[in-house]
Every structure is written in structure tokens, then in C-alpha cells.
Coordinates of C-alpha atoms in Angstrom, one line a residue:
Chain A
X1 CA -31.2 29.5 -34.6
X2 CA -33.2 29.9 -31.4
X3 CA -33.6 26.5 -29.8
X4 CA -36.7 27.7 -27.9
X5 CA -38.5 28.6 -31.1
X6 CA -38.4 25.0 -32.3
X7 CA -40.1 23.7 -29.1
X8 CA -43.9 23.4 -28.7
X9 CA -45.3 26.3 -26.7
X10 CA -45.8 24.2 -23.5
X11 CA -42.1 23.2 -23.3
X12 CA -40.7 26.7 -23.5
X13 CA -39.2 27.4 -20.1
X14 CA -41.0 30.0 -18.1
X15 CA -39.1 33.2 -17.7
X16 CA -37.9 33.6 -14.1
X17 CA -39.5 36.2 -12.0
X18 CA -37.3 39.3 -11.6
X19 CA -37.3 39.2 -7.8
X20 CA -36.9 36.0 -6.0
X21 CA -37.1 36.8 -2.3
X22 CA -36.5 33.2 -1.1
X23 CA -33.2 32.9 -2.9
X24 CA -31.9 36.3 -2.2
X25 CA -29.9 37.6 0.8
X26 CA -31.1 40.4 3.0
X27 CA -30.1 43.8 1.6
X28 CA -27.6 44.4 4.4
X29 CA -25.8 41.1 3.7
X30 CA -25.7 41.9 0.1
X31 CA -24.2 45.3 0.7
X32 CA -21.7 44.0 3.2
X33 CA -20.5 41.3 0.7
X34 CA -20.2 43.8 -2.1
X35 CA -18.3 46.2 0.2
X36 CA -15.9 43.5 1.3
X37 CA -15.3 42.2 -2.2
X38 CA -14.7 45.8 -3.5
X39 CA -12.3 46.5 -0.6
X40 CA -10.2 43.4 -1.5
X41 CA -10.3 44.4 -5.2
X42 CA -9.2 47.9 -4.4
X43 CA -6.4 46.9 -2.1
X44 CA -5.0 44.1 -4.1
X45 CA -5.7 44.9 -7.7
X46 CA -6.6 48.5 -8.3
X47 CA -4.1 50.2 -6.0
X48 CA -1.0 48.4 -7.3
X49 CA -2.0 49.3 -10.9
X50 CA -2.5 52.9 -9.9
X51 CA 0.8 52.9 -8.1
X52 CA 2.7 52.1 -11.3
X53 CA 1.4 55.1 -13.1
X54 CA 1.5 57.6 -10.2
X55 CA 5.1 56.6 -9.3
X56 CA 6.1 56.7 -13.0
X57 CA 4.9 60.4 -13.3
X58 CA 6.1 61.5 -9.9
X59 CA 9.0 63.5 -11.3
X60 CA 7.0 64.8 -14.2
X61 CA 6.7 64.0 -17.9
X62 CA 10.2 65.1 -18.8
X63 CA 11.8 62.4 -16.6
X64 CA 9.2 59.9 -17.7
X65 CA 9.9 60.4 -21.4
X66 CA 13.6 60.5 -20.9
X67 CA 13.5 57.1 -19.2
X68 CA 11.7 55.7 -22.2
X69 CA 13.9 57.3 -24.8
X70 CA 17.1 56.1 -23.1
X71 CA 19.2 53.8 -25.5
X72 CA 19.2 50.8 -23.0
X73 CA 15.4 51.1 -22.6
X74 CA 15.0 51.1 -26.4
X75 CA 17.3 48.1 -26.7
X76 CA 15.3 46.3 -24.0
X77 CA 12.1 47.1 -25.8
X78 CA 13.5 45.7 -29.0
X79 CA 14.6 42.5 -27.4
X80 CA 11.3 42.0 -25.7
X81 CA 9.4 42.5 -29.0
X82 CA 11.9 40.1 -30.7
X83 CA 11.4 37.4 -28.1
X84 CA 7.7 37.6 -28.3
X85 CA 7.7 37.7 -32.1
X86 CA 9.5 34.4 -32.1
X87 CA 7.8 32.7 -29.1
X88 CA 4.3 33.5 -30.1
X89 CA 4.3 32.0 -33.6
X90 CA 6.2 28.9 -32.5
X91 CA 3.7 28.2 -29.7
X92 CA 0.8 29.1 -32.0
X93 CA 1.9 26.4 -34.5
X94 CA 2.4 23.9 -31.7
X95 CA -0.9 24.7 -30.1
X96 CA -2.8 24.2 -33.4
X97 CA -1.0 20.9 -34.1
X98 CA -1.5 19.6 -30.6
X99 CA -5.2 20.5 -30.6
X100 CA -5.7 18.9 -34.0
X101 CA -4.1 15.6 -32.8
X102 CA -5.8 15.6 -29.4
X103 CA -9.3 16.9 -30.3
X104 CA -9.8 15.1 -33.6
X105 CA -8.4 11.7 -32.9
X106 CA -8.4 9.2 -30.1
X107 CA -5.2 7.5 -29.0
X108 CA -3.6 6.0 -26.0
X109 CA -1.7 8.2 -23.6
X110 CA -3.8 11.3 -24.4
X111 CA -4.4 12.2 -20.7
X112 CA -0.6 11.9 -20.0
X113 CA 0.1 14.2 -23.0
X114 CA -2.3 16.8 -21.8
X115 CA -0.7 16.7 -18.4
X116 CA 2.8 17.1 -19.8
X117 CA 1.6 20.1 -21.9
X118 CA 0.5 21.8 -18.7
X119 CA 3.9 21.2 -17.0
X120 CA 5.3 24.7 -17.7
X121 CA 2.4 26.2 -15.7
X122 CA 3.4 24.4 -12.5
X123 CA 7.2 24.5 -12.9
X124 CA 8.8 27.5 -11.3
X125 CA 10.2 29.8 -14.0
X126 CA 13.5 29.8 -12.1
X127 CA 13.7 26.0 -12.4
X128 CA 13.0 26.3 -16.1
X129 CA 15.9 28.7 -16.5
X130 CA 18.1 26.4 -14.5
X131 CA 17.2 23.5 -16.9
X132 CA 18.4 25.6 -19.8
X133 CA 21.7 26.5 -17.9
X134 CA 22.2 22.7 -17.4
X135 CA 21.7 22.1 -21.1
X136 CA 23.6 25.0 -22.7
X137 CA 26.0 26.2 -20.0
X138 CA 29.7 25.7 -20.0
X139 CA 29.5 22.3 -18.2
X140 CA 26.0 21.5 -19.6
X141 CA 25.0 18.6 -21.8
X142 CA 25.6 20.5 -25.0
X143 CA 28.1 23.0 -23.5
X144 CA 31.3 21.5 -25.0
X145 CA 29.7 21.1 -28.5
X146 CA 28.4 24.6 -28.5
X147 CA 31.7 26.0 -27.4
X148 CA 33.6 24.1 -30.1
X149 CA 31.2 25.5 -32.7
X150 CA 31.2 29.0 -31.2
X151 CA 27.4 29.0 -30.8
X152 CA 26.2 31.1 -27.9
X153 CA 22.8 30.3 -26.4
X154 CA 23.2 31.1 -22.7
X155 CA 23.6 34.8 -21.8
X156 CA 22.5 35.6 -25.4
X157 CA 19.3 36.1 -27.3
X158 CA 18.7 32.4 -28.1
X159 CA 18.6 31.5 -24.4
X160 CA 16.1 34.3 -23.7
X161 CA 13.9 33.2 -26.6
X162 CA 14.0 29.5 -25.4
X163 CA 13.1 30.6 -21.8
X164 CA 10.2 32.6 -23.2
X165 CA 9.0 29.8 -25.3
X166 CA 9.1 27.4 -22.3
X167 CA 7.0 29.6 -20.0
X168 CA 4.4 30.4 -22.7
X169 CA 4.3 26.9 -24.1
X170 CA 0.8 25.7 -22.9
X171 CA -1.5 28.8 -23.5
X172 CA -2.6 28.3 -27.1
X173 CA -2.9 24.5 -26.8
X174 CA -4.9 24.7 -23.6
X175 CA -7.3 27.2 -25.1
X176 CA -7.8 25.3 -28.4
X177 CA -8.0 21.7 -27.2
X178 CA -11.3 22.0 -25.3
X179 CA -12.8 24.2 -28.0
X180 CA -12.0 21.8 -30.8
X181 CA -13.1 18.9 -28.7
X182 CA -16.5 20.6 -28.2
X183 CA -16.7 21.2 -31.9
X184 CA -16.5 17.5 -32.7
X185 CA -15.2 16.3 -36.0
X186 CA -18.4 15.9 -38.1
X187 CA -17.9 19.1 -40.0
X188 CA -14.3 18.3 -40.9
X189 CA -15.2 14.7 -41.9
X190 CA -17.9 16.1 -44.2
X191 CA -15.4 18.4 -45.9
X192 CA -12.9 15.6 -46.4
X193 CA -15.5 13.2 -47.7
X194 CA -16.6 15.8 -50.2
X195 CA -13.0 15.9 -51.5
X196 CA -11.4 18.8 -49.6
X197 CA -7.7 18.3 -48.8
X198 CA -6.6 18.3 -45.1
X199 CA -5.2 21.9 -45.4
X200 CA -8.3 23.2 -47.1
X201 CA -10.5 21.5 -44.4
X202 CA -8.4 23.1 -41.7
X203 CA -8.4 26.6 -43.2
X204 CA -12.1 26.7 -44.3
X205 CA -13.8 24.6 -41.7
X206 CA -11.8 24.3 -38.5
X207 CA -10.1 27.7 -38.3
X208 CA -13.2 29.8 -38.7
X209 CA -14.8 27.9 -35.9
X210 CA -12.0 28.4 -33.4
X211 CA -10.6 31.8 -34.6
X212 CA -11.6 33.6 -31.4
X213 CA -10.1 30.9 -29.2
X214 CA -7.0 31.1 -31.2
X215 CA -6.7 34.9 -30.8
X216 CA -7.5 34.5 -27.1
X217 CA -4.6 32.0 -26.7
X218 CA -2.3 34.3 -28.7
X219 CA -3.1 37.3 -26.5
X220 CA -2.3 35.4 -23.3
X221 CA 0.9 34.0 -24.8
X222 CA 2.0 37.5 -25.9
X223 CA 1.3 39.0 -22.5
X224 CA 3.3 36.4 -20.7
X225 CA 6.1 36.4 -23.3
X226 CA 6.7 40.2 -23.0
X227 CA 6.4 40.1 -19.2
X228 CA 8.4 37.0 -18.2
X229 CA 10.9 37.7 -15.6
X230 CA 12.2 34.7 -13.6
X231 CA 13.1 32.3 -16.4
X232 CA 14.6 35.0 -18.5
X233 CA 16.5 36.4 -15.6
X234 CA 18.4 33.1 -15.0
X235 CA 19.5 32.8 -18.7
X236 CA 20.0 36.4 -19.6
X237 CA 23.3 37.3 -17.9
X238 CA 22.0 40.8 -17.5
X239 CA 24.3 42.5 -20.1
X240 CA 22.9 46.0 -20.2
X241 CA 21.6 47.1 -23.6
X242 CA 22.2 43.5 -25.0
X243 CA 20.5 40.8 -23.1
X244 CA 18.1 42.7 -20.9
X245 CA 14.4 42.6 -21.7
X246 CA 12.0 45.3 -20.5
X247 CA 11.2 43.5 -17.2
X248 CA 14.9 43.0 -16.5
X249 CA 15.5 46.6 -17.4
X250 CA 12.9 47.6 -14.8
X251 CA 14.8 45.5 -12.2
X252 CA 18.2 47.1 -13.0
X253 CA 16.8 50.6 -12.7
X254 CA 15.0 49.8 -9.5
X255 CA 18.1 48.3 -7.9
X256 CA 20.0 51.4 -8.9
X257 CA 17.4 53.5 -7.0
X258 CA 16.2 55.1 -10.2
X259 CA 12.6 54.6 -9.1
X260 CA 10.9 57.0 -11.4
X261 CA 12.7 55.6 -14.4
X262 CA 11.9 52.0 -13.3
X263 CA 8.2 52.8 -12.9
X264 CA 8.2 54.7 -16.3
X265 CA 9.4 51.5 -18.1
X266 CA 7.1 49.4 -15.9
X267 CA 4.2 51.7 -17.0
X268 CA 4.8 50.6 -20.6
X269 CA 4.4 47.0 -19.5
X270 CA 1.3 47.9 -17.4
X271 CA -0.2 49.5 -20.5
X272 CA 0.5 46.3 -22.4
X273 CA -1.4 44.4 -19.6
X274 CA -4.3 46.8 -19.9
X275 CA -4.5 46.4 -23.7
X276 CA -4.4 42.6 -23.2
X277 CA -7.3 42.7 -20.7
X278 CA -9.4 44.9 -23.0
X279 CA -8.9 42.6 -26.0
X280 CA -9.4 39.5 -23.8
X281 CA -12.6 41.0 -22.4
X282 CA -13.9 41.9 -25.9
X283 CA -13.3 38.3 -27.1
X284 CA -15.1 36.9 -24.0
X285 CA -18.1 39.1 -24.7
X286 CA -18.5 37.7 -28.2
X287 CA -21.6 35.5 -28.1
X288 CA -20.2 32.7 -30.4
X289 CA -17.0 32.4 -28.4
X290 CA -18.8 32.4 -25.0
X291 CA -21.2 29.7 -26.2
X292 CA -18.3 27.6 -27.5
X293 CA -16.5 27.9 -24.2
X294 CA -19.6 26.9 -22.2
X295 CA -20.0 23.9 -24.5
X296 CA -16.4 22.9 -24.0
X297 CA -16.8 22.8 -20.2
X298 CA -19.7 20.3 -20.1
Chain B
X1 CA -0.3 3.3 -33.2
X2 CA -3.6 2.3 -31.7
X3 CA -5.5 5.3 -33.1
X4 CA -8.9 5.6 -34.7
X5 CA -7.8 7.7 -37.5
X6 CA -11.1 7.8 -39.4
X7 CA -11.2 9.8 -42.6
X8 CA -9.4 12.9 -41.2
X9 CA -5.8 13.3 -42.3
X10 CA -2.8 14.7 -40.4
X11 CA -2.8 12.5 -37.3
X12 CA 0.8 11.3 -37.6
X13 CA 2.1 14.7 -38.6
X14 CA 0.4 16.7 -35.9
X15 CA 1.0 14.2 -33.1
X16 CA 4.6 13.7 -34.2
X17 CA 5.2 17.4 -34.2
X18 CA 3.5 17.8 -30.8
X19 CA 5.7 15.1 -29.3
X20 CA 8.9 16.4 -30.8
X21 CA 8.3 20.0 -29.8
X22 CA 7.2 19.1 -26.3
X23 CA 10.3 17.0 -25.9
X24 CA 12.7 19.7 -27.1
X25 CA 11.2 22.7 -25.4
X26 CA 9.8 21.3 -22.1
X27 CA 11.0 17.7 -21.4
X28 CA 14.7 18.2 -22.2
X29 CA 15.3 21.1 -19.7
X30 CA 13.3 19.2 -17.1
X31 CA 15.3 16.0 -17.8
X32 CA 18.5 18.0 -17.5
X33 CA 17.6 19.0 -13.9
X34 CA 16.8 15.4 -12.9
X35 CA 19.8 14.1 -14.8
X36 CA 22.2 16.5 -13.0
X37 CA 20.7 15.4 -9.6
X38 CA 21.4 11.8 -10.4
X39 CA 25.1 12.7 -10.9
X40 CA 25.2 14.2 -7.4
X41 CA 24.8 11.1 -5.4
X42 CA 22.4 10.7 -2.4
X43 CA 24.8 12.1 0.3
X44 CA 25.5 15.3 -1.5
X45 CA 21.9 15.8 -2.4
X46 CA 20.7 15.4 1.1
X47 CA 23.6 17.6 2.3
X48 CA 22.3 20.5 0.2
X49 CA 18.6 20.2 0.8
X50 CA 18.9 19.6 4.6
X51 CA 21.0 22.7 5.0
X52 CA 19.1 24.9 7.6
X53 CA 19.0 27.9 5.3
X54 CA 17.6 25.8 2.5
X55 CA 15.0 24.2 4.8
X56 CA 14.0 27.7 6.0
X57 CA 13.5 28.8 2.4
X58 CA 11.4 25.7 1.6
X59 CA 9.3 26.3 4.7
X60 CA 8.8 29.9 3.7
X61 CA 8.0 29.2 0.0
X62 CA 5.5 26.4 0.7
X63 CA 4.1 28.0 3.9
X64 CA 3.5 31.4 2.4
X65 CA 2.1 29.8 -0.8
X66 CA -0.4 27.7 1.3
X67 CA -1.5 30.7 3.3
X68 CA -1.9 32.9 0.2
X69 CA -3.9 30.2 -1.6
X70 CA -6.2 29.9 1.4
X71 CA -6.8 33.7 1.4
X72 CA -7.4 33.5 -2.4
X73 CA -9.9 30.7 -1.9
X74 CA -12.0 32.7 0.5
X75 CA -11.8 36.1 -1.3
X76 CA -11.9 34.5 -4.8
X77 CA -15.2 32.7 -3.8
X78 CA -16.5 36.1 -2.5
X79 CA -15.5 38.0 -5.6
X80 CA -17.0 35.3 -7.9
X81 CA -20.2 35.3 -5.9
X82 CA -20.6 39.1 -5.9
X83 CA -19.8 39.2 -9.7
X84 CA -22.3 36.5 -10.6
X85 CA -25.2 37.3 -8.2
X86 CA -25.2 41.0 -7.6
X87 CA -25.1 44.1 -9.7
X88 CA -23.3 47.2 -8.6
X89 CA -21.6 50.2 -10.3
X90 CA -18.3 49.3 -11.9
X91 CA -19.0 45.6 -12.0
X92 CA -17.7 45.2 -15.6
X93 CA -14.5 47.0 -14.7
X94 CA -14.0 44.7 -11.7
X95 CA -14.7 41.7 -13.7
X96 CA -12.2 42.7 -16.4
X97 CA -9.4 43.7 -13.9
X98 CA -9.6 40.4 -12.0
X99 CA -7.2 39.0 -14.6
X100 CA -4.7 41.8 -14.1
X101 CA -2.3 39.4 -12.3
X102 CA -2.3 37.2 -15.4
X103 CA -1.5 40.1 -17.7
X104 CA 0.8 42.3 -15.5
X105 CA 4.5 41.3 -15.6
X106 CA 5.5 40.0 -12.3
X107 CA 8.4 42.4 -11.9
X108 CA 6.0 45.3 -12.4
X109 CA 3.6 43.9 -9.7
X110 CA 6.6 43.4 -7.4
X111 CA 7.8 47.0 -7.5
X112 CA 4.3 48.4 -7.4
X113 CA 3.5 46.3 -4.3
X114 CA 6.8 47.4 -2.7
X115 CA 5.9 51.1 -3.4
X116 CA 2.6 50.5 -1.6
X117 CA 3.9 48.6 1.4
X118 CA 7.4 49.9 2.0
X119 CA 7.7 51.8 5.3
X120 CA 7.7 55.1 3.4
X121 CA 5.1 53.9 0.9
X122 CA 1.4 54.7 0.3
X123 CA 0.1 52.1 2.8
X124 CA 3.3 51.2 4.6
X125 CA 3.3 54.4 6.7
X126 CA -0.2 53.8 7.9
X127 CA 0.5 50.2 8.7
X128 CA 3.7 51.1 10.5
X129 CA 1.7 53.4 12.8
X130 CA -0.3 50.3 13.7
X131 CA 2.9 48.5 14.4
X132 CA 2.6 46.3 11.3
X133 CA 5.6 45.9 9.0
X134 CA 4.7 44.3 5.6
X135 CA 7.4 45.0 3.1
X136 CA 10.7 43.2 3.7
X137 CA 9.0 40.6 6.0
X138 CA 7.3 37.3 5.2
X139 CA 4.0 39.3 5.3
X140 CA 5.1 41.1 2.2
X141 CA 5.7 37.8 0.5
X142 CA 2.2 36.8 1.4
X143 CA 0.7 40.0 -0.1
X144 CA 2.6 39.4 -3.4
X145 CA 1.4 35.7 -3.5
X146 CA -2.2 36.7 -2.8
X147 CA -2.1 39.1 -5.7
X148 CA -0.6 36.5 -8.1
X149 CA -3.2 33.8 -7.1
X150 CA -6.5 35.6 -7.0
X151 CA -7.6 35.1 -10.6
X152 CA -7.1 31.3 -10.4
X153 CA -9.9 31.0 -7.9
X154 CA -12.3 33.6 -9.3
X155 CA -12.0 32.2 -12.9
X156 CA -12.6 28.5 -11.8
X157 CA -15.5 29.3 -9.5
X158 CA -17.3 31.9 -11.6
X159 CA -18.5 29.7 -14.5
X160 CA -19.8 27.1 -12.0
X161 CA -21.8 29.7 -10.1
X162 CA -23.1 31.1 -13.4
X163 CA -24.5 27.7 -14.5
X164 CA -25.9 26.8 -11.1
X165 CA -29.7 26.5 -11.6
X166 CA -31.8 28.4 -8.9
X167 CA -34.2 25.5 -8.7
X168 CA -32.1 23.7 -6.1
X169 CA -32.0 26.9 -4.0
X170 CA -35.8 27.4 -4.4
X171 CA -36.5 23.8 -3.4
X172 CA -34.3 24.1 -0.3
X173 CA -35.9 27.4 0.6
X174 CA -39.4 26.1 0.1
X175 CA -38.6 23.2 2.4
X176 CA -37.8 25.7 5.1
X177 CA -34.0 26.2 4.9
X178 CA -32.6 29.5 6.0
X179 CA -30.5 31.4 3.5
X180 CA -27.3 30.4 5.3
X181 CA -28.4 26.8 5.4
X182 CA -29.1 26.9 1.6
X183 CA -25.6 28.4 1.0
X184 CA -23.9 26.0 3.4
X185 CA -25.7 22.8 2.3
X186 CA -26.7 23.4 -1.4
X187 CA -24.5 26.0 -3.0
X188 CA -21.2 25.5 -1.2
X189 CA -21.0 21.7 -1.9
X190 CA -21.6 22.5 -5.6
X191 CA -18.8 25.0 -6.0
X192 CA -16.4 23.3 -3.7
X193 CA -14.6 21.2 -6.3
X194 CA -14.0 24.4 -8.4
X195 CA -12.9 26.3 -5.4
X196 CA -10.4 23.6 -4.3
X197 CA -9.1 23.4 -7.9
X198 CA -8.6 27.2 -7.9
X199 CA -6.8 26.9 -4.5
X200 CA -4.5 24.2 -5.9
X201 CA -3.7 26.2 -9.1
X202 CA -3.0 29.3 -7.0
X203 CA -0.8 27.3 -4.6
X204 CA 1.2 25.7 -7.5
X205 CA 1.8 29.1 -9.0
X206 CA 2.7 30.7 -5.7
X207 CA 5.3 28.1 -4.7
X208 CA 7.5 28.8 -7.7
X209 CA 6.8 32.5 -7.9
X210 CA 9.8 34.8 -8.2
X211 CA 9.4 38.1 -9.9
X212 CA 6.6 39.6 -7.8
X213 CA 8.2 38.4 -4.5
X214 CA 11.9 39.4 -4.6
X215 CA 11.3 43.1 -4.5
X216 CA 8.9 43.1 -1.5
X217 CA 10.6 40.3 0.3
X218 CA 13.8 41.9 1.4
X219 CA 15.4 38.5 0.9
X220 CA 16.9 38.1 4.4
X221 CA 18.3 34.6 5.0
X222 CA 16.2 32.5 7.4
X223 CA 13.5 35.2 7.4
X224 CA 12.3 36.2 4.0
X225 CA 14.4 34.3 1.5
X226 CA 12.4 32.1 -0.9
X227 CA 13.6 28.9 -2.5
X228 CA 13.8 30.1 -6.1
X229 CA 16.0 33.0 -5.0
X230 CA 18.4 30.4 -3.3
X231 CA 18.6 28.6 -6.7
X232 CA 19.6 31.8 -8.4
X233 CA 22.1 32.6 -5.6
X234 CA 23.8 29.2 -6.0
X235 CA 24.0 29.7 -9.8
X236 CA 25.6 33.1 -9.4
X237 CA 28.3 31.3 -7.2
X238 CA 28.7 28.8 -10.1
X239 CA 27.4 26.0 -7.7
X240 CA 25.2 24.3 -10.3
X241 CA 25.1 21.1 -8.2
X242 CA 23.6 23.0 -5.2
X243 CA 21.2 24.9 -7.4
X244 CA 20.0 21.7 -9.0
X245 CA 19.5 19.9 -5.7
X246 CA 17.3 22.7 -4.4
X247 CA 15.4 22.8 -7.7
X248 CA 14.8 19.0 -7.8
X249 CA 12.7 19.2 -4.6
X250 CA 10.6 22.0 -6.2
X251 CA 10.3 20.1 -9.4
X252 CA 9.1 17.0 -7.6
X253 CA 6.5 19.2 -5.8
X254 CA 5.4 20.6 -9.2
X255 CA 4.8 17.1 -10.6
X256 CA 2.9 16.1 -7.4
X257 CA 0.8 19.2 -7.7
X258 CA 0.1 18.6 -11.3
X259 CA -1.3 15.2 -10.6
X260 CA -3.4 16.6 -7.7
X261 CA -4.8 19.3 -9.9
X262 CA -5.6 16.8 -12.6
X263 CA -7.5 14.7 -10.1
X264 CA -9.3 17.8 -8.8
X265 CA -10.4 18.9 -12.3
X266 CA -11.7 15.4 -13.0
X267 CA -13.7 15.6 -9.7
X268 CA -15.0 19.0 -10.6
X269 CA -16.1 17.8 -14.0
X270 CA -17.8 14.8 -12.6
X271 CA -19.6 16.9 -10.0
X272 CA -20.6 19.5 -12.7
X273 CA -21.7 16.7 -15.1
X274 CA -24.0 14.9 -12.6
X275 CA -26.3 17.8 -12.3
X276 CA -26.5 18.6 -16.0

């Protein structure tokens, strides 16, 4: 358990002294740096978050609740939940498959594959949306075929789902690949040699080891899926009550100068962000997950 | 396939699925953008991307992203340093909220920042009194991009600082180095690869950012109109060719940045590994 307990007494590292004057800054420098950092934090992170809630409640609870209970808002909420409910499992399955192939086997082109998996992070969401328009739009690669078979992807729910899947593509894979690499493959090999099937090995050996990393990836995927704006905006067509997600609904209300309503809907998304941060922080504070992550970096 | 499969099963299945899914979801739309550009012909392509309004948008998108990433690099390093080295009230809250820009939908960030910096907003009034106009100017775009990029730098620098052993600092100090010299010559070179990686990640994200920018930018042609907005504008006029030409330049920049970030991460890993 404790690595230090197994060492002879002489090799146990000495506990560092509590105060190390030679490697500490003067008190005034320390205070100035903290003040500067907190000022930046307050101005750029805390204040925008506060602004969402204050602006949302500016005209009182009645206006706030009315904005949330409005049919178009509820339709947008439903669509947002639907898009996330499809995108998250799809990218979860992909992330697990990709991590298994990349972390447990060696093959040529692995570095290139990892780079391509990261691609959605550096492509502008608007460009991603444009790519979908060029595939599924009227003059797109599949446009004629889709029109002939009366399948609607663009300006409809499938397009919104595809855009969401694109922008959230790397999260689970990126989290799992380094964790499973750090884990090595000895435990799985032992299970297989002892006669366990591949699935059984995965469920009983691999999954328990990476479950927190998996949850971490899912949380990040979900937050981005529910909040995506640029890519979804290009493919949605902005049909009120039909193809508007919550972020698009916020934009519509804002552009109609219904500021309190816009911020009311935005506050729902801000709450989602806060829940995401709390869960994320709770996972990061788990000792086993933190140790695994540290191991995966070296 | 030249793979060491060993005893573990599932290699073909998982790699096959990975490649298929990657191709369908990511590579196909990206290929569609490049494919459409090839249909354009060189003259038409250059005609679109050398249009003065398009050039102004590129300058703004890349310039503001560069400035924002530089600000993020400085303050991200400061925040990481303060979070790792000092203790102060509310430290855990600050640490948890650093990731807010990752979790908060960009449209929400956009309208919140506009509420703060608009001329009649929380801060906008004060700044206007000082003669500073932020919202609906390039400065507003800068504010939004600084917000979007800050966690990239903090989260890449923080773990490197956490693992930095104080022995190096103690050795330097015992040899007579001042605290500033220790920071400048011992600590900074160690965290530099991580800081530069964070800078590049923040830059890559900021160049293509859309949601948080359009509300605060004001979107005035030649002044505060970013390149992604031009793409959407062209699409709304059913000018797919024009939209694609503008997007291709951005896509090429994305690929270049991806390669740079890869190289930087390899550098950071080597630098970190040497001292283990």
C-alpha cells in the first residue's frame, strides 16, 4: 500500500520543513501576486457568471419562470437533451474502442490517429457546420440522394445531432487513452490467459480501473454537447420551437431584446456548467483518479 | 497489419470501428470542405480570400486570438503559480471555477460579457468615463477570447508546477541566486514548454471561436467582424463557394496549429521526463 513503508528506514525521504525561507518570496510579493491573480479571476471569470444570474432575475421571479415555461423554451430544452442523449453514448462507445486499440496494442500510424482524433478541437465549429452543409445541403455530395429519398438532415434534428457529435468527438477518447496506457496491459493479459473472454476482461478488469476517467470524459462531453453554439447554429436553420437548442434559443431571445428571458434561459445553462464543475472537481479529488492521471503524464 | 496483437482480443474490431467512426464523423465533413475548394479553381479561390473585407476579418481573427493567447499565457502562469504555491481564502473555489470557460456554453458567456461591457453595462459605464469603449469594438473580442482561453494555460502549467521538486530552487538559492534569479533561470525554463503549449491551445481555440464573440463584437465590417461570422454570412446568401474558400484558409491554419501543438507537447513531455 504505502511505498515508503516498504523501504528501509534510511531511505524514507525526510519530511520537508514547513517554512523554507530561501525558496519563498517576500510577503509583499506574495500578497501582490495573489491580489493580481484574484483581480483577474474576479474580472474575467466570477463577474460574468454573476452577471448571468443577476440579469436573469432583474425583472423578478415571475418573468424568470415565465421565460422557462414558455413552449419554445421547453421545446429547445427537449432538443438539447435529445442531442446530448445521442451524442454522449456514441462518443462514449467510440472513446472506449479507440482507447482499447491505441492503449493496449502497438501499430503503425498511431501518432497520426491520435492527431486526427484531436482535430475537432482545433477546427472552428463554424467550419465543422459548413462541412455538414457541403455534405447534406441541396447541392451537397449527398444532397440529391437525400432529396430523392425525402430524408432531411440539414435544418432538422439529424443535422443538429451530427454537429454535436463532431464537436464533442475527442473528449472521452482523450481522457481514456493516457489512463489506459498508464495502466499497461498486464492485468488484462492475466485475465485472458486465465480464460476470461475479451468482454469479461473489459468489464471486470479494464472498466473498474478507468471508471472515473470514463465519467470525467462523459461529463465534459455532456457539457459541450448541451452548450454547443457555432456548429449547431450553421446547420439548425433556426426554426423556432423545432430546430432551436437552448443556446440558439438564448440567441433568438437576445436579438429580440428580451434580455431578461434570454438570461433566464442562459441561467439554466450556467447551472448545468456549475453542476459539471462540481462533479469534475469531485472526481479530480478522488485519490485513485488523481494518482492514475499523474502516472499517465510521466 | 503490422501489429503486435499479443494475447488480448479485439484489436481488429476496435481499431476498425475507430477508423470507420472517425472517417464518417470527422474526416468526411472536413474532406467536403477541401473537396469543394478544389472545385473552385485557383482564380476564384484567391478572388474570395483576397477580398479586403475577408482579409480584414482574417487579420482580426488571428490578431485578436494571438493577443488573447499572450494575455492568457501571462495570467494563466500567474494563476497556476498562486494556486500551487500559496494558500489563501477561497482557493478551492478559484481552482474549481478556472474551468468555467470549458463548461459554460459560449453563447451564455457572450451575452454575459456583453452585459458587463456594453456602454450601459456593469463595467461599461465606468470604462466609458475613462474614454474606453470595450463592447462592439475589437477590444470586446479580445475580452471574450481571453475568457475562452484562460483554462488552457492554467491546466497545462499547474501539474508541471505541482511536480517541480524544490531541491533545484534550494540548490540555486544556496549558491547565492536571488529569488528573481531562481524564478527566471530555474523555474521559468522548466514550465516554459507547458506555458507555450497552453498558449498554442488557447490560440487554436480562439481563432475559430464564434459563440462568445459575436454578441460583444458588434460585427462591424472591417472593424469587428471575425472570419467565422463571414462564413455564416456567405452561407446565408447561398454563396457556398465563398463560404468554403474562407473556411479553407481557417482549416489549413487548424491543421498547421495541430502539428505545432503536437510538437510542443512532445517537447514538454521530453523536458518533463528528463528531470524525473
